[in-house]
Coordinates of C-alpha atoms in Angstrom, one line a residue:
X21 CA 8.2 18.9 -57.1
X22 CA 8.1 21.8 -59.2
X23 CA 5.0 23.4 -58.9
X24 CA 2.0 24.2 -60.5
X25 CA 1.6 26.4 -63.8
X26 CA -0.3 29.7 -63.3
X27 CA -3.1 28.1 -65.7
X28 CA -3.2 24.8 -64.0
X29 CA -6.7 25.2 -63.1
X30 CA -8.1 27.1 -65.9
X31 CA -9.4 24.3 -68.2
X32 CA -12.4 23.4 -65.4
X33 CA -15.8 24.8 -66.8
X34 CA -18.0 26.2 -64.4
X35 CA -19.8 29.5 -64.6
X36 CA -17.6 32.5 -64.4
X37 CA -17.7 35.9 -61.8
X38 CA -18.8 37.5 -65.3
X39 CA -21.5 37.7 -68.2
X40 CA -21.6 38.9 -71.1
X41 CA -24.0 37.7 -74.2
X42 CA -23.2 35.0 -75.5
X43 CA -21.6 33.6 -72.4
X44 CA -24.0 31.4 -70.6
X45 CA -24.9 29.9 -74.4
X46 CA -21.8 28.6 -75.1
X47 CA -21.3 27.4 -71.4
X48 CA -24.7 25.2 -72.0
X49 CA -23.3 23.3 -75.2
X50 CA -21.5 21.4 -72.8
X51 CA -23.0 17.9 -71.4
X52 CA -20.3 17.8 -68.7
X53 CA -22.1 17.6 -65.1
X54 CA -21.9 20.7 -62.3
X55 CA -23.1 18.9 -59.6
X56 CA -25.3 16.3 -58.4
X57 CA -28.2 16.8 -55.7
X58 CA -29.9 14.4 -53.4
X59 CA -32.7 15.9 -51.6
X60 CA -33.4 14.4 -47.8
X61 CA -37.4 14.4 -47.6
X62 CA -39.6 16.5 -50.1
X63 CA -38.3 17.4 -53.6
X64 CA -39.5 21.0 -55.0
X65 CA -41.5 21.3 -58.1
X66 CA -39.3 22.6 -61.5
X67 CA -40.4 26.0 -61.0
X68 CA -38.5 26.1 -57.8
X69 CA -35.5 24.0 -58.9
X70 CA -33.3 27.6 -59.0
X71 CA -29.6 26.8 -58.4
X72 CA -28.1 30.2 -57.2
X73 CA -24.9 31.0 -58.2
X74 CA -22.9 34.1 -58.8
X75 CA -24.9 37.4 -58.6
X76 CA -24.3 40.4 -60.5
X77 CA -24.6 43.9 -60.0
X78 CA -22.2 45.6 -62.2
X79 CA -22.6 46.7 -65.6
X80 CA -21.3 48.6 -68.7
X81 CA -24.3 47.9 -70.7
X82 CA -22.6 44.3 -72.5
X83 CA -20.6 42.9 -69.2
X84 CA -21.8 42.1 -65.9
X85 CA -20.3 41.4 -62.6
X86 CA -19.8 40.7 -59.0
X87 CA -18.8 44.1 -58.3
X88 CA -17.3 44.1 -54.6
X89 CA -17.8 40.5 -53.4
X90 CA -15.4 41.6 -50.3
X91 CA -17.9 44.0 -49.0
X92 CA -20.5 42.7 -49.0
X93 CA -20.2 39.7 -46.0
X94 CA -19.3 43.1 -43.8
X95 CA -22.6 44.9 -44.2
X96 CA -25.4 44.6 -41.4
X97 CA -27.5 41.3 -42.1
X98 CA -30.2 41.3 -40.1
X99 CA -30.9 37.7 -41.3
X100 CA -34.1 36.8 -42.7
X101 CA -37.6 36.2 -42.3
X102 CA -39.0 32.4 -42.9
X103 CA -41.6 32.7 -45.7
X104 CA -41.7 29.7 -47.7
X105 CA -41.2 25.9 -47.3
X106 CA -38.0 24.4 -46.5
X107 CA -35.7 21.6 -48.8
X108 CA -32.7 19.4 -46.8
X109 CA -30.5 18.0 -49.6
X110 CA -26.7 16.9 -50.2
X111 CA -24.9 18.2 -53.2
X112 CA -21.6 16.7 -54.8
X113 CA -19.9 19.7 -56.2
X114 CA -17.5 19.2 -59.4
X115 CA -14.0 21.5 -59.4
X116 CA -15.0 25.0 -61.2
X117 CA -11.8 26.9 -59.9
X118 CA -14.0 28.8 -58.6
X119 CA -15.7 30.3 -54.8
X120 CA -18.4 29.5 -55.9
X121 CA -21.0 26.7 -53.5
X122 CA -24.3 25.8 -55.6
X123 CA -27.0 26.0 -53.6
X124 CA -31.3 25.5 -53.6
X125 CA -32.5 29.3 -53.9
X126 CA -32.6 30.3 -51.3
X127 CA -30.2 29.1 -49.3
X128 CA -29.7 29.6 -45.7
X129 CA -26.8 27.4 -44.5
X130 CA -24.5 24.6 -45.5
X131 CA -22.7 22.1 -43.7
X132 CA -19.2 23.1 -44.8
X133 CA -17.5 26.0 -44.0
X134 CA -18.8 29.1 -46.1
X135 CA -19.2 32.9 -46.2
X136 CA -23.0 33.5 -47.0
X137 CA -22.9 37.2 -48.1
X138 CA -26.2 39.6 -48.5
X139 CA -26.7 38.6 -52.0
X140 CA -27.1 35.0 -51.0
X141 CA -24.4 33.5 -52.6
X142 CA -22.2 30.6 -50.8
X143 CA -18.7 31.2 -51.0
X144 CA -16.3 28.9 -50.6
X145 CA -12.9 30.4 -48.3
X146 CA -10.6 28.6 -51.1
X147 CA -11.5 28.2 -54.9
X148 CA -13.1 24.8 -55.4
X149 CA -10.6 22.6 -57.0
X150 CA -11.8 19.2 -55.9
X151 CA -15.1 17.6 -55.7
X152 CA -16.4 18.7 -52.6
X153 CA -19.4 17.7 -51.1
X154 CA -21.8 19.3 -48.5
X155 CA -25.3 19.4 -47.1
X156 CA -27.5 22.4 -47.2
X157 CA -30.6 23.6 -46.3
X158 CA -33.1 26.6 -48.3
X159 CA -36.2 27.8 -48.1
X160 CA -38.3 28.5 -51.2
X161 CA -38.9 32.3 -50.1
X162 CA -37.3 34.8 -48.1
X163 CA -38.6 38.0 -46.7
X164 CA -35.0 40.0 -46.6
X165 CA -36.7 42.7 -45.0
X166 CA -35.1 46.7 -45.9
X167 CA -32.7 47.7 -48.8
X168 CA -29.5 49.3 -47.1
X169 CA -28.5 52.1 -49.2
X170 CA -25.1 50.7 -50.2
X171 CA -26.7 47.6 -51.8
X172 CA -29.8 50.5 -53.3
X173 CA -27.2 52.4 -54.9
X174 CA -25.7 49.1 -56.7
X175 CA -29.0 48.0 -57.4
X176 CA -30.0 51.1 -59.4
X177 CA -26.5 51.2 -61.4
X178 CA -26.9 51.9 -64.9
X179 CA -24.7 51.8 -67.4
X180 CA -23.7 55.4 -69.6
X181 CA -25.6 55.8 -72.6
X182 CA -28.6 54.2 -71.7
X183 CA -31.0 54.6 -74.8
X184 CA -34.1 56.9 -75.4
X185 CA -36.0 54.1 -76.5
X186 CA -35.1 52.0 -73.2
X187 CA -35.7 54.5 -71.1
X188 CA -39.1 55.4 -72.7
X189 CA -40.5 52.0 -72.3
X190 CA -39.3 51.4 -68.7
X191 CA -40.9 55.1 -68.5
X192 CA -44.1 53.5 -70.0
X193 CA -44.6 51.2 -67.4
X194 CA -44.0 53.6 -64.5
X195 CA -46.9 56.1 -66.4
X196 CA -49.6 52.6 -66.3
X197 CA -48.5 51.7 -62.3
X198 CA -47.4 53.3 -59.4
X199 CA -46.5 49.8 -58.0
X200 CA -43.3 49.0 -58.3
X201 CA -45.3 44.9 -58.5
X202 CA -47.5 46.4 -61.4
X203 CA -44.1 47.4 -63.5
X204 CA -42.7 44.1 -63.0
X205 CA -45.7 42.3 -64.5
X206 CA -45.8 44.6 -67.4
X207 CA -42.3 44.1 -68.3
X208 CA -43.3 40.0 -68.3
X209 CA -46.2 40.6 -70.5
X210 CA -44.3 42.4 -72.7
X211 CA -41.9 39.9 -73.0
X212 CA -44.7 37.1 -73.6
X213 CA -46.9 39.0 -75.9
X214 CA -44.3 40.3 -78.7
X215 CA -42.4 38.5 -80.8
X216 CA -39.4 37.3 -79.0
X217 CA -37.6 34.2 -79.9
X218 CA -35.6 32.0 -77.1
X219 CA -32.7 30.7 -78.7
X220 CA -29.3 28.6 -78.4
X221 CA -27.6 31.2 -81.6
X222 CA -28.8 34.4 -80.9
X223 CA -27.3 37.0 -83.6
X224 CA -24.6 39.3 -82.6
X225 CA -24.9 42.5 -80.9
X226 CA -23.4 45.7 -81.5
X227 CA -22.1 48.7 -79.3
X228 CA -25.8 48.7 -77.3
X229 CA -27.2 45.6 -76.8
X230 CA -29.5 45.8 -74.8
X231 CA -31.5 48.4 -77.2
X232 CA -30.9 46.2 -80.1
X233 CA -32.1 43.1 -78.5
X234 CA -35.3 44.7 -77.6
X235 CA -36.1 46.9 -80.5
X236 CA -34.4 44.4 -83.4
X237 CA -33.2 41.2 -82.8
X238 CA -35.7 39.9 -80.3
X239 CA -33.9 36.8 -79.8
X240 CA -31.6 35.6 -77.4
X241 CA -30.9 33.0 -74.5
X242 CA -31.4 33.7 -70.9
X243 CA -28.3 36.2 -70.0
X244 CA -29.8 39.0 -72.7
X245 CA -33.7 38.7 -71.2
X246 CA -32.4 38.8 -68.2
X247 CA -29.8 41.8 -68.6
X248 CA -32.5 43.5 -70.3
X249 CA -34.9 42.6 -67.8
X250 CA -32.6 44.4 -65.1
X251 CA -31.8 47.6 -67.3
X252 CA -35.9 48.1 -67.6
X253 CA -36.1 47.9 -63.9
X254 CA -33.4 50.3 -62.8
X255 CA -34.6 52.3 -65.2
X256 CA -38.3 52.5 -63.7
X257 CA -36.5 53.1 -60.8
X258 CA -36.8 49.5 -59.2
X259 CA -33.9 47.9 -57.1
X260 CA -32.7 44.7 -59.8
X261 CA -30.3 42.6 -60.0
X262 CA -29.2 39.4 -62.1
X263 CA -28.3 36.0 -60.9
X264 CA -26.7 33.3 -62.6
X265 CA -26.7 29.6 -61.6
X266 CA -28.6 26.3 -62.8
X267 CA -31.9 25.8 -63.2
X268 CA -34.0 22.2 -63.1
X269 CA -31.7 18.8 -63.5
X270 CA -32.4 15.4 -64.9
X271 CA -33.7 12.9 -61.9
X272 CA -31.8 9.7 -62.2
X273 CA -34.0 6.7 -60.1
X274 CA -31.0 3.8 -60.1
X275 CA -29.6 6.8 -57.6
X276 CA -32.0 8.8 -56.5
X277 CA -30.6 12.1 -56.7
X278 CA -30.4 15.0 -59.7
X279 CA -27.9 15.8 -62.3
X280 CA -27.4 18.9 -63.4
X281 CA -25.4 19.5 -65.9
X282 CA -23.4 22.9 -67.9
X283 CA -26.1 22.8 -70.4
X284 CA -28.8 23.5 -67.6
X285 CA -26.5 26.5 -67.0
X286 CA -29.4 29.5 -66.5
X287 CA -29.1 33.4 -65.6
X288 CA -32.7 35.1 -64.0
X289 CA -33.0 38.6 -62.4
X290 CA -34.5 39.8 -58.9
X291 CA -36.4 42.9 -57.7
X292 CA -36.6 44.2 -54.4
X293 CA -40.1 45.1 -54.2
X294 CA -41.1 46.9 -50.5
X295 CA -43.4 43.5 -49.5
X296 CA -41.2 41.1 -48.9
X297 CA -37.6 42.2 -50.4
X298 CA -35.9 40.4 -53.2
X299 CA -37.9 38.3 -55.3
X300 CA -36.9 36.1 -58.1
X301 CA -37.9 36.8 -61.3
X302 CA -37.1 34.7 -64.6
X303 CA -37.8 36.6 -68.2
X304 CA -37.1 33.9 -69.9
X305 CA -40.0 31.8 -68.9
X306 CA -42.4 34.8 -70.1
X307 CA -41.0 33.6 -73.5
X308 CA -40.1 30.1 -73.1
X309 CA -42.2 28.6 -70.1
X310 CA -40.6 24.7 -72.1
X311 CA -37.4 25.7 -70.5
X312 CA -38.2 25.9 -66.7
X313 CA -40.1 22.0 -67.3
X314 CA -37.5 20.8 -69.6
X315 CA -33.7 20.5 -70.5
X316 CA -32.2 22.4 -72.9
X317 CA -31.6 20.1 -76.4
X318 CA -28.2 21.3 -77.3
X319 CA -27.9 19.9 -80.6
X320 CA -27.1 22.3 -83.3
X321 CA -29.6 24.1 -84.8
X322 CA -29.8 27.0 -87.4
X323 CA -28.7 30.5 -86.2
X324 CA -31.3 32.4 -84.7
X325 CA -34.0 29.1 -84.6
X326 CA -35.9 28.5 -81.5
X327 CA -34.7 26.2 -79.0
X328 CA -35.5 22.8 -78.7
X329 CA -36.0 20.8 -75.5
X330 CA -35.4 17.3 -74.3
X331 CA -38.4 15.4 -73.6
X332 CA -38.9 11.8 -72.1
X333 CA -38.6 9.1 -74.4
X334 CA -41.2 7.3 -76.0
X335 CA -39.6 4.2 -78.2
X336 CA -38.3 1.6 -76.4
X337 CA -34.7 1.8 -77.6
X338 CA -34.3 5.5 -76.2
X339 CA -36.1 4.1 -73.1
X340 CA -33.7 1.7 -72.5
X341 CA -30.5 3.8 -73.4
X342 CA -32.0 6.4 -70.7
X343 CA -31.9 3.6 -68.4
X344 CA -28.2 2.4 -69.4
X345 CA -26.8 6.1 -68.7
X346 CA -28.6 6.2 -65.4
X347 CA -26.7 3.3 -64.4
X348 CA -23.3 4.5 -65.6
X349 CA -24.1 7.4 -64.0
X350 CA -25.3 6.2 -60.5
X351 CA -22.2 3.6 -60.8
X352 CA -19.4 6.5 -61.4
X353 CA -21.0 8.4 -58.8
X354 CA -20.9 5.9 -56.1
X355 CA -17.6 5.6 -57.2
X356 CA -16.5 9.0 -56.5
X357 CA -18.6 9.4 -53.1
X358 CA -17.1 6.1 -51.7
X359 CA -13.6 5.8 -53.2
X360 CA -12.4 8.8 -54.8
X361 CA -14.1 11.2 -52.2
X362 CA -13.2 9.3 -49.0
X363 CA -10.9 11.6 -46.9
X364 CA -11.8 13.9 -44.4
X365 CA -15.4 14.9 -44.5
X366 CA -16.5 11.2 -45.2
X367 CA -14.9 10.2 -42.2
X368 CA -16.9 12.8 -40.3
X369 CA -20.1 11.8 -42.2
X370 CA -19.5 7.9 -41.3
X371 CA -18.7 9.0 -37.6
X372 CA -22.0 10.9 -37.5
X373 CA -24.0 8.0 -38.7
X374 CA -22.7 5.8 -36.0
X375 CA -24.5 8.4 -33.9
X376 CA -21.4 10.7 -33.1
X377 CA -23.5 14.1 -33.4
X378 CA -21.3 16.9 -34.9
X379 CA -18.4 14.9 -35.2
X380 CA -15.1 16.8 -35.3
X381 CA -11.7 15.7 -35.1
X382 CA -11.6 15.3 -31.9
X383 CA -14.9 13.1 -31.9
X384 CA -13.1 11.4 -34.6
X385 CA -9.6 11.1 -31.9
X386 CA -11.8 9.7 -29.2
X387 CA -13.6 7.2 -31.4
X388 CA -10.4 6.2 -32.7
X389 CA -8.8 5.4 -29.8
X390 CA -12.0 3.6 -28.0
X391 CA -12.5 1.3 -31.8
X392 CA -8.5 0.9 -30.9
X393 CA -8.7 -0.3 -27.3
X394 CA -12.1 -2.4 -27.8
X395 CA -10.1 -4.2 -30.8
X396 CA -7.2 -4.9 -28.5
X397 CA -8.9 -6.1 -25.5
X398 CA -10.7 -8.9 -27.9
X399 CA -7.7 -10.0 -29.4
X400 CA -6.1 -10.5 -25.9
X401 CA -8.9 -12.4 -24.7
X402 CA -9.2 -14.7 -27.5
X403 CA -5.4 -15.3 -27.2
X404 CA -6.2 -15.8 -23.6
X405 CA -9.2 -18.4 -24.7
X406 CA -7.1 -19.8 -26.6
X407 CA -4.1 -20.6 -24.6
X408 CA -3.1 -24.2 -25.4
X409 CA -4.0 -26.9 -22.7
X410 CA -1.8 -27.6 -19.6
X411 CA 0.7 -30.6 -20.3
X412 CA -0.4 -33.9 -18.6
X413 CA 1.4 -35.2 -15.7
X414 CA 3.5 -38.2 -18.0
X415 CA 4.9 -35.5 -20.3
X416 CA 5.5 -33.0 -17.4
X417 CA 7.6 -35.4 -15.8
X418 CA 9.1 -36.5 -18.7
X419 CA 10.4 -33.2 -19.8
X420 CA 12.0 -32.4 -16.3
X421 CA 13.7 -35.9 -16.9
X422 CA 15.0 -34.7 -19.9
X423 CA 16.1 -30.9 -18.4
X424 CA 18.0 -32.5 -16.0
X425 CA 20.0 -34.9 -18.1
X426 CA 20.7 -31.9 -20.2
X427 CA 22.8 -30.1 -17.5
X428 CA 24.9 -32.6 -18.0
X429 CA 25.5 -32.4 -21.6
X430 CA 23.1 -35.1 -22.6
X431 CA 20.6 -33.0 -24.8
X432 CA 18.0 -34.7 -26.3
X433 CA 17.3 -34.5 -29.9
X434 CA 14.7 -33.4 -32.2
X435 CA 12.2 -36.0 -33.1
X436 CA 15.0 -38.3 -31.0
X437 CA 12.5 -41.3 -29.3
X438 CA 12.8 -42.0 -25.8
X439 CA 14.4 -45.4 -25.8
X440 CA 17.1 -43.8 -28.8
X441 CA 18.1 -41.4 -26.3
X442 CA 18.0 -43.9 -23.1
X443 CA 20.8 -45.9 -25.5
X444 CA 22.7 -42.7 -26.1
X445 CA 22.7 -41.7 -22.1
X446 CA 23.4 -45.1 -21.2
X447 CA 26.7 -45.5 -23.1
X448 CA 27.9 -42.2 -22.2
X449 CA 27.3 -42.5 -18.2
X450 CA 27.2 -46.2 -17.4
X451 CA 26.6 -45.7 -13.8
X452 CA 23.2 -43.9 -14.6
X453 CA 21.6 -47.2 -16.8
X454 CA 19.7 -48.5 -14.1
X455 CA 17.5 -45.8 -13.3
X456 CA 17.7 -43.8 -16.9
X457 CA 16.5 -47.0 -18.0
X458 CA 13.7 -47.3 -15.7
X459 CA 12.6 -44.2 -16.4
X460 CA 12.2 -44.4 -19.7
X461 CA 10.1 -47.9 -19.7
X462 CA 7.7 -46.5 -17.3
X463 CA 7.6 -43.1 -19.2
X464 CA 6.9 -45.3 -22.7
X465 CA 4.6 -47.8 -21.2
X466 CA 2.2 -44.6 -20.0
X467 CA 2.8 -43.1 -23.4
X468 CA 2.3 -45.2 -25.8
X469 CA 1.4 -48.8 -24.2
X470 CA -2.3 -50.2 -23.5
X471 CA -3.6 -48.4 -20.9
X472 CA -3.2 -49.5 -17.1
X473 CA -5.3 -50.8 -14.7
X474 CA -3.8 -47.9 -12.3
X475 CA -3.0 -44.8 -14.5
X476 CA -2.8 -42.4 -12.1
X477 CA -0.7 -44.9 -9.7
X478 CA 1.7 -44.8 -12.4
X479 CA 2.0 -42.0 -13.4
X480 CA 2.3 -40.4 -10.2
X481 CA 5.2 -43.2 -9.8
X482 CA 6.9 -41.6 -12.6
X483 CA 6.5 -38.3 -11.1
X484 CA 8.5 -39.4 -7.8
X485 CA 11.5 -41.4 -9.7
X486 CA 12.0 -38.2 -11.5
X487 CA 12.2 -36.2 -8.7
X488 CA 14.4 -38.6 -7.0
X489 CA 17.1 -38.8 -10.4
X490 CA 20.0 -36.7 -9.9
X491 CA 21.9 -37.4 -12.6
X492 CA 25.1 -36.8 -10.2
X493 CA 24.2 -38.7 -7.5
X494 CA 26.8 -42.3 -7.5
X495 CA 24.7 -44.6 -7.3
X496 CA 24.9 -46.3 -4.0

């Protein structure tokens, strides 16, 4: 009645259309769910479990951002290659407030309506405010064939101020390869082989962070190696940019399907390299190869300590609480599917599986209306099965005995016996005893006496002396 507040939506958690450090590590100290994905056939390995998100291009050298999202579905797609094997799955997406449509990387079309711009991201045409669910389908790599120079010039953005000693290593790199390949696997190696730490509490950075992660710190969570990651790259002169999104899930077998969860919130870069376009490319498991396999632990630990992972079990108390959780899980989620979520698109998805193919509202219209028609015509024909048998002949005639006296006033009353009501007709018309009264003996002797030698003799006698009674005939 009186409307929403401005800020109605804003306490959803979900990843944002910005990063900035720190960002994505408080985002994962939250056990709250994202979404939950069923695959249909074949499930991909962990190192292919990328959930692609937002992706940004935009930076100041500490935020990063979307940049234009609304020009970017308008540029040329010449749609891509098929290079890589291909995942069917269902995903039931919690409310974010955002456009955002989770998606297997790399996905290449969803069951809902959705703007798929060049970047690869699945937009949503209204923030998503409701669990929505969808199918989709990906493929585990994608030739994207040329860089347009609109998207080469975004790609290349660097922020002012970029340090000497960034530039110099990104310069370093360049000086060993001339493959643009060759400077992406330095910059891994690099990563891997000095001493950087992977961790939930990195330390605060100052007014360049990118130079003092490298040079000082050296530890962080996934948004600063892979910020950094994409400020080396543009600054050896490679096409970069970073993605955000989940990575990996926890399987639950009572349901068959994956949770994944805020703290499995991840950010990885890409490189458009000239075989094969943009390829993904995740810094972080240079330093942390745990975190690709494993969950994120997201119990406190001291500032600046390495991160700790979940691994499975082994006593049999944490066995069997895993096993609880599953089921509370798998129950609450059949719960939302199949109460909570019906409307709509689960009408669409039940028509389909009565073999409906692309069931639409007007599928749905038609199908309605046959269900309808086939419901009625049984319920008339069991009425019509069940129409009570035809009076025999004695009560027939009895009955029209009874209608006639009637016209003359003489009703017969309810649960009023024959002979009761012969006495009552008797007295009030004298002149109509005789044959009132033979009636009735004949009509009670068929009814209710021991059965005849002639039945039918008699009772076709009634019949006649019924016929023959006029109640206003004088009697002769």
């Amino acid at each position: 009645v009186w409307g929403l507040p401005k800020d109605a939506w804003a306490g959803m958690t979900g990843l944002g259309d910005s990063m900035s450090p720190g960002s994505l590590s408080k985002l994962v100290q939250s056990e709250a769910p994202a979404f939950r994905a069923r695959f249909h056939e074949r499930t991909p390995p962990a190192e292919q479990r990328y959930w692609r998100g937002p992706v940004l291009w935009q930076t100041d050298g500490r935020n990063w951002s979307t940049g234009s999202l609304e020009l970017l579905p308008l540029l040329t797609d010449p749609g891509p290659r098929r290079n890589g094997a291909a995942y069917d799955y269902s995903i039931t997406l919690e409310p974010h407030n955002k456009h955002w449509l989770l998606a297997l990387d790399l996905p290449v079309k969803l069951s809902i309506p959705a703007i798929r711009t060049l970047d690869y991201q699945m937009l949503a045409h209204r923030p998503v405010r409701t669990r929505t669910r969808y199918n989709g389908s990906s493929l585990t790599r994608i030739d994207t064939g040329p860089l347009n120079s609109t998207l080469r010039t975004a790609a290349l953005q660097l922020p002012d101020g970029v340090s000497t000693r960034v530039q110099d290593l990104a310069r370093s790199w360049r000086e060993h390869s001339s493959r643009d390949r060759g400077v992406v696997k330095q910059a891994l190696t690099h990563f891997n082989r000095q001493d950087f730490v992977y961790t939930l509490e990195p330390p605060l950075l100052g007014s360049d962070p990118v130079d003092e992660f490298l040079f000082v710190t050296r530890r962080g969570f996934c948004e600063h190696y892979a910020a950094a990651f994409v400020v080396l790259m543009r600054s050896a002169g490679i096409p970069a940019r970073v993605v955000t999104g989940y990575q990996g899930g926890e399987y639950n077998p009572l349901g068959d399907y994956w949770l994944i969860r805020q703290s499995d919130a991840h950010a990885w870069a890409e490189v458009w390299l000239s075989e094969g376009g943009w390829q993904r490319v995740d810094p972080t498991a240079a330093v942390a190869p745990e975190r690709i396999e494993h969950s994120l632990d997201t119990a406190g630990g001291a500032a600046g300590a390495a991160a700790s992972f979940r691994l499975p079990d082994s006593d049999l108390l944490g066995r069997n609480l895993r096993k609880l959780r599953y089921l509370l899980d798998a129950m609450n989620n059949q719960w939302h599917e199949w109460v909570l979520s019906y409307g709509p698109q689960r009408q669409l998805e039940f028509l389909a599986s009565l073999g409906i193919a692309r069931a639409s509202w007007k599928h749905m219209a038609l199908a309605l209306l046959l269900l309808t028609g086939l419901l009625l015509l049984g319920i008339a024909l069991w009425m019509l099965l069940r129409q009570p048998a035809a009076r025999d002949p004695v009560q027939r005639a009895w009955l029209q005995f009874c209608r006639r006296l009637a016209r003359l006033g003489l009703v017969r009353r309810p649960g009023e016996g024959p002979r009761d009501f012969a006495s009552r007709v008797t007295t009030a018309r004298p002149g109509l005893a005789g044959r009132v009264n033979a009636i009735t003996e004949l009509y009670v002797a068929l009814r209710y006496g021991k059965p005849s030698d002639h039945p039918a003799i008699n009772a076709t006698r009634l019949q006649r002396m019924v016929q023959r009674f006029s109640p206003r005939q004088r009697p002769g």
